[in-house]
């Protein structure tokens, strides 16, 4: 099985993603799933690590926080031993640059090919697409090149009006489809089939396509989109 779950947003410590987190854990058959947490986007913030660890331990998992800014030991072994790899939110651009400098991008692909569930929130959604739509430190927005495991442009926090408008504008004339996720909703891709998982009943995902010189946008409930690896 190859699985990716990207969450549009929500406060983990407030239980706003609990149903999605339970779904992530259900994708592995391990009695005590081994979760690797990558807090790179938050600068390896100790408070973020503490909250995440407590939350996923409560879900019956063991947690190994891999802090890339502190010269982690046995990086390859730790990532490839994981049942679940969860990517925290924060500065997506800095995170991706750090991953590529250390070869983490290739290790994540290898872990996914071996059956690890790749998941995360906000930056941990953006990173899996061919491209992702990210807010930068100066509050501007940019398209970033992701790891290319999903053939779409991925946008978190789509319920925010300013981000929604900026993403809609950025999707004009794009060849790839875009998927915008509000907080409290996740995109699940399991063996090529996309489904939507909600922790809030009123949260939605949207599929955006540039067709016939105009942008179409509709509520998205899942379906098949080709994974980039299927192209050979």
GROMACS .gro file of C-alpha atoms in nm:
model
  232
    1UNK     CA    1   0.000   0.000   0.000
    2UNK     CA    2   0.109   0.354  -0.080
    3UNK     CA    3  -0.068   0.614   0.131
    4UNK     CA    4  -0.052   0.991   0.172
    5UNK     CA    5  -0.278   1.197   0.399
    6UNK     CA    6  -0.250   1.576   0.390
    7UNK     CA    7  -0.453   1.794   0.629
    8UNK     CA    8  -0.565   2.144   0.534
    9UNK     CA    9  -0.524   2.282   0.886
   10UNK     CA   10  -0.651   2.276   1.243
   11UNK     CA   11  -0.520   2.287   1.599
   12UNK     CA   12  -0.398   1.943   1.700
   13UNK     CA   13  -0.380   2.038   2.069
   14UNK     CA   14  -0.750   2.134   2.062
   15UNK     CA   15  -0.852   1.806   1.904
   16UNK     CA   16  -0.956   1.975   1.578
   17UNK     CA   17  -0.795   1.702   1.367
   18UNK     CA   18  -0.865   1.405   1.596
   19UNK     CA   19  -1.085   1.208   1.355
   20UNK     CA   20  -0.825   1.250   1.081
   21UNK     CA   21  -0.543   1.147   1.314
   22UNK     CA   22  -0.738   0.834   1.408
   23UNK     CA   23  -0.784   0.759   1.039
   24UNK     CA   24  -0.408   0.796   0.979
   25UNK     CA   25  -0.333   0.546   1.255
   26UNK     CA   26  -0.592   0.305   1.112
   27UNK     CA   27  -0.398   0.284   0.784
   28UNK     CA   28  -0.125   0.078   0.949
   29UNK     CA   29  -0.171  -0.273   1.087
   30UNK     CA   30   0.095  -0.227   1.358
   31UNK     CA   31  -0.021  -0.280   1.717
   32UNK     CA   32   0.195   0.014   1.826
   33UNK     CA   33   0.260   0.219   1.512
   34UNK     CA   34   0.602   0.380   1.491
   35UNK     CA   35   0.553   0.747   1.409
   36UNK     CA   36   0.839   0.966   1.292
   37UNK     CA   37   0.756   1.333   1.343
   38UNK     CA   38   0.934   1.586   1.122
   39UNK     CA   39   0.901   1.931   1.286
   40UNK     CA   40   1.135   2.092   1.031
   41UNK     CA   41   0.889   2.362   0.922
   42UNK     CA   42   0.859   2.490   1.280
   43UNK     CA   43   1.236   2.503   1.322
   44UNK     CA   44   1.224   2.192   1.543
   45UNK     CA   45   1.020   2.385   1.802
   46UNK     CA   46   1.029   2.192   2.136
   47UNK     CA   47   0.672   2.291   2.225
   48UNK     CA   48   0.542   2.160   1.892
   49UNK     CA   49   0.729   1.834   1.944
   50UNK     CA   50   0.594   1.795   2.297
   51UNK     CA   51   0.233   1.851   2.193
   52UNK     CA   52   0.255   1.621   1.893
   53UNK     CA   53   0.424   1.346   2.092
   54UNK     CA   54   0.161   1.352   2.366
   55UNK     CA   55  -0.123   1.348   2.112
   56UNK     CA   56   0.001   1.052   1.909
   57UNK     CA   57   0.108   0.857   2.216
   58UNK     CA   58  -0.251   0.895   2.334
   59UNK     CA   59  -0.353   0.733   2.004
   60UNK     CA   60  -0.139   0.429   2.087
   61UNK     CA   61   0.174   0.517   1.889
   62UNK     CA   62   0.541   0.544   1.970
   63UNK     CA   63   0.689   0.875   1.852
   64UNK     CA   64   1.040   0.957   1.732
   65UNK     CA   65   1.088   1.329   1.660
   66UNK     CA   66   1.362   1.372   1.400
   67UNK     CA   67   1.511   1.721   1.437
   68UNK     CA   68   1.706   1.799   1.122
   69UNK     CA   69   1.863   2.118   1.256
   70UNK     CA   70   2.047   1.919   1.521
   71UNK     CA   71   2.248   1.671   1.308
   72UNK     CA   72   2.025   1.368   1.367
   73UNK     CA   73   2.190   1.030   1.402
   74UNK     CA   74   2.086   0.729   1.194
   75UNK     CA   75   1.856   0.945   0.980
   76UNK     CA   76   1.799   0.686   0.709
   77UNK     CA   77   1.736   0.403   0.954
   78UNK     CA   78   1.487   0.605   1.158
   79UNK     CA   79   1.285   0.723   0.859
   80UNK     CA   80   1.272   0.383   0.692
   81UNK     CA   81   1.168   0.211   1.017
   82UNK     CA   82   0.856   0.427   1.045
   83UNK     CA   83   0.501   0.306   0.995
   84UNK     CA   84   0.387   0.669   0.977
   85UNK     CA   85   0.584   0.984   0.891
   86UNK     CA   86   0.405   1.302   0.995
   87UNK     CA   87   0.519   1.646   0.874
   88UNK     CA   88   0.433   1.942   1.095
   89UNK     CA   89   0.333   2.291   0.982
   90UNK     CA   90   0.534   2.611   0.949
   91UNK     CA   91   0.778   2.751   0.695
   92UNK     CA   92   0.733   2.523   0.393
   93UNK     CA   93   1.000   2.683   0.175
   94UNK     CA   94   1.271   2.649   0.440
   95UNK     CA   95   1.159   2.293   0.517
   96UNK     CA   96   1.183   2.179   0.156
   97UNK     CA   97   1.526   2.338   0.114
   98UNK     CA   98   1.651   2.162   0.428
   99UNK     CA   99   1.510   1.828   0.315
  100UNK     CA  100   1.677   1.855  -0.025
  101UNK     CA  101   2.011   1.954   0.125
  102UNK     CA  102   2.005   1.646   0.350
  103UNK     CA  103   1.848   1.402   0.104
  104UNK     CA  104   1.534   1.367   0.316
  105UNK     CA  105   1.315   1.414   0.007
  106UNK     CA  106   1.455   1.093  -0.142
  107UNK     CA  107   1.425   0.906   0.189
  108UNK     CA  108   1.059   1.004   0.216
  109UNK     CA  109   0.990   0.868  -0.130
  110UNK     CA  110   1.170   0.545  -0.040
  111UNK     CA  111   0.974   0.512   0.284
  112UNK     CA  112   0.648   0.567   0.091
  113UNK     CA  113   0.743   0.302  -0.164
  114UNK     CA  114   0.811   0.062   0.125
  115UNK     CA  115   0.461   0.121   0.267
  116UNK     CA  116   0.499   0.397   0.525
  117UNK     CA  117   0.202   0.634   0.555
  118UNK     CA  118   0.318   0.986   0.466
  119UNK     CA  119   0.105   1.257   0.624
  120UNK     CA  120   0.102   1.599   0.781
  121UNK     CA  121  -0.070   1.933   0.818
  122UNK     CA  122  -0.038   2.258   0.622
  123UNK     CA  123   0.330   2.237   0.515
  124UNK     CA  124   0.270   1.864   0.558
  125UNK     CA  125   0.005   1.886   0.285
  126UNK     CA  126   0.189   2.120   0.048
  127UNK     CA  127   0.503   1.906   0.029
  128UNK     CA  128   0.346   1.599  -0.134
  129UNK     CA  129   0.216   1.766  -0.452
  130UNK     CA  130   0.389   1.846  -0.777
  131UNK     CA  131   0.346   2.200  -0.650
  132UNK     CA  132   0.202   2.357  -0.337
  133UNK     CA  133   0.064   2.700  -0.258
  134UNK     CA  134   0.233   2.849   0.047
  135UNK     CA  135   0.222   3.171   0.246
  136UNK     CA  136   0.571   3.317   0.290
  137UNK     CA  137   0.717   3.504   0.586
  138UNK     CA  138   0.624   3.843   0.434
  139UNK     CA  139   0.261   3.724   0.399
  140UNK     CA  140   0.286   3.699   0.021
  141UNK     CA  141   0.206   3.369  -0.152
  142UNK     CA  142   0.412   3.149  -0.378
  143UNK     CA  143   0.397   2.824  -0.572
  144UNK     CA  144   0.661   2.585  -0.438
  145UNK     CA  145   0.788   2.268  -0.602
  146UNK     CA  146   0.692   1.971  -0.388
  147UNK     CA  147   0.807   1.609  -0.380
  148UNK     CA  148   0.582   1.520  -0.673
  149UNK     CA  149   0.402   1.222  -0.520
  150UNK     CA  150   0.059   1.363  -0.610
  151UNK     CA  151  -0.009   1.511  -0.954
  152UNK     CA  152  -0.187   1.820  -0.828
  153UNK     CA  153  -0.124   2.164  -0.682
  154UNK     CA  154  -0.213   2.151  -0.311
  155UNK     CA  155  -0.332   2.441  -0.098
  156UNK     CA  156  -0.404   2.431   0.279
  157UNK     CA  157  -0.620   2.675   0.480
  158UNK     CA  158  -0.846   2.730   0.180
  159UNK     CA  159  -1.122   2.861   0.404
  160UNK     CA  160  -0.922   3.179   0.458
  161UNK     CA  161  -1.065   3.437   0.216
  162UNK     CA  162  -0.733   3.600   0.123
  163UNK     CA  163  -0.560   3.270   0.062
  164UNK     CA  164  -0.856   3.137  -0.136
  165UNK     CA  165  -0.852   3.437  -0.370
  166UNK     CA  166  -0.475   3.421  -0.411
  167UNK     CA  167  -0.486   3.049  -0.491
  168UNK     CA  168  -0.771   3.094  -0.737
  169UNK     CA  169  -0.570   3.366  -0.913
  170UNK     CA  170  -0.258   3.148  -0.917
  171UNK     CA  171  -0.449   2.857  -1.073
  172UNK     CA  172  -0.526   3.056  -1.390
  173UNK     CA  173  -0.372   2.880  -1.694
  174UNK     CA  174  -0.226   2.598  -1.481
  175UNK     CA  175  -0.212   2.257  -1.651
  176UNK     CA  176  -0.236   2.061  -1.326
  177UNK     CA  177  -0.553   2.044  -1.118
  178UNK     CA  178  -0.556   2.223  -0.785
  179UNK     CA  179  -0.698   2.096  -0.458
  180UNK     CA  180  -0.781   2.345  -0.185
  181UNK     CA  181  -0.849   2.212   0.164
  182UNK     CA  182  -1.021   2.401   0.441
  183UNK     CA  183  -0.913   2.345   0.802
  184UNK     CA  184  -1.058   2.024   0.940
  185UNK     CA  185  -1.046   1.827   0.616
  186UNK     CA  186  -0.778   1.600   0.470
  187UNK     CA  187  -0.693   1.456   0.131
  188UNK     CA  188  -0.620   1.083   0.148
  189UNK     CA  189  -0.444   0.913  -0.143
  190UNK     CA  190  -0.427   0.535  -0.105
  191UNK     CA  191  -0.293   0.341  -0.404
  192UNK     CA  192  -0.396   0.621  -0.638
  193UNK     CA  193  -0.751   0.667  -0.513
  194UNK     CA  194  -0.826   1.001  -0.352
  195UNK     CA  195  -1.084   1.035  -0.076
  196UNK     CA  196  -1.175   1.318   0.160
  197UNK     CA  197  -1.161   1.269   0.538
  198UNK     CA  198  -1.323   1.523   0.768
  199UNK     CA  199  -1.283   1.606   1.135
  200UNK     CA  200  -1.539   1.889   1.093
  201UNK     CA  201  -1.865   1.808   0.913
  202UNK     CA  202  -1.881   2.154   0.756
  203UNK     CA  203  -1.525   2.148   0.617
  204UNK     CA  204  -1.480   2.103   0.244
  205UNK     CA  205  -1.221   2.027  -0.019
  206UNK     CA  206  -1.236   2.192  -0.360
  207UNK     CA  207  -1.112   2.078  -0.699
  208UNK     CA  208  -0.994   2.358  -0.929
  209UNK     CA  209  -0.925   2.318  -1.300
  210UNK     CA  210  -0.838   2.562  -1.577
  211UNK     CA  211  -1.068   2.467  -1.863
  212UNK     CA  212  -1.160   2.655  -2.177
  213UNK     CA  213  -0.995   2.974  -2.063
  214UNK     CA  214  -1.179   2.983  -1.731
  215UNK     CA  215  -1.129   2.845  -1.381
  216UNK     CA  216  -1.381   2.589  -1.258
  217UNK     CA  217  -1.417   2.517  -0.887
  218UNK     CA  218  -1.632   2.249  -0.730
  219UNK     CA  219  -1.660   2.071  -0.398
  220UNK     CA  220  -1.444   1.759  -0.419
  221UNK     CA  221  -1.531   1.428  -0.258
  222UNK     CA  222  -1.256   1.218  -0.411
  223UNK     CA  223  -1.184   1.004  -0.712
  224UNK     CA  224  -0.887   0.891  -0.917
  225UNK     CA  225  -0.603   1.122  -1.010
  226UNK     CA  226  -0.285   0.974  -1.149
  227UNK     CA  227   0.010   0.957  -0.912
  228UNK     CA  228   0.332   1.083  -1.064
  229UNK     CA  229   0.505   0.750  -1.003
  230UNK     CA  230   0.249   0.578  -1.226
  231UNK     CA  231   0.390   0.763  -1.523
  232UNK     CA  232   0.707   0.555  -1.499
   0.00000   0.00000   0.00000
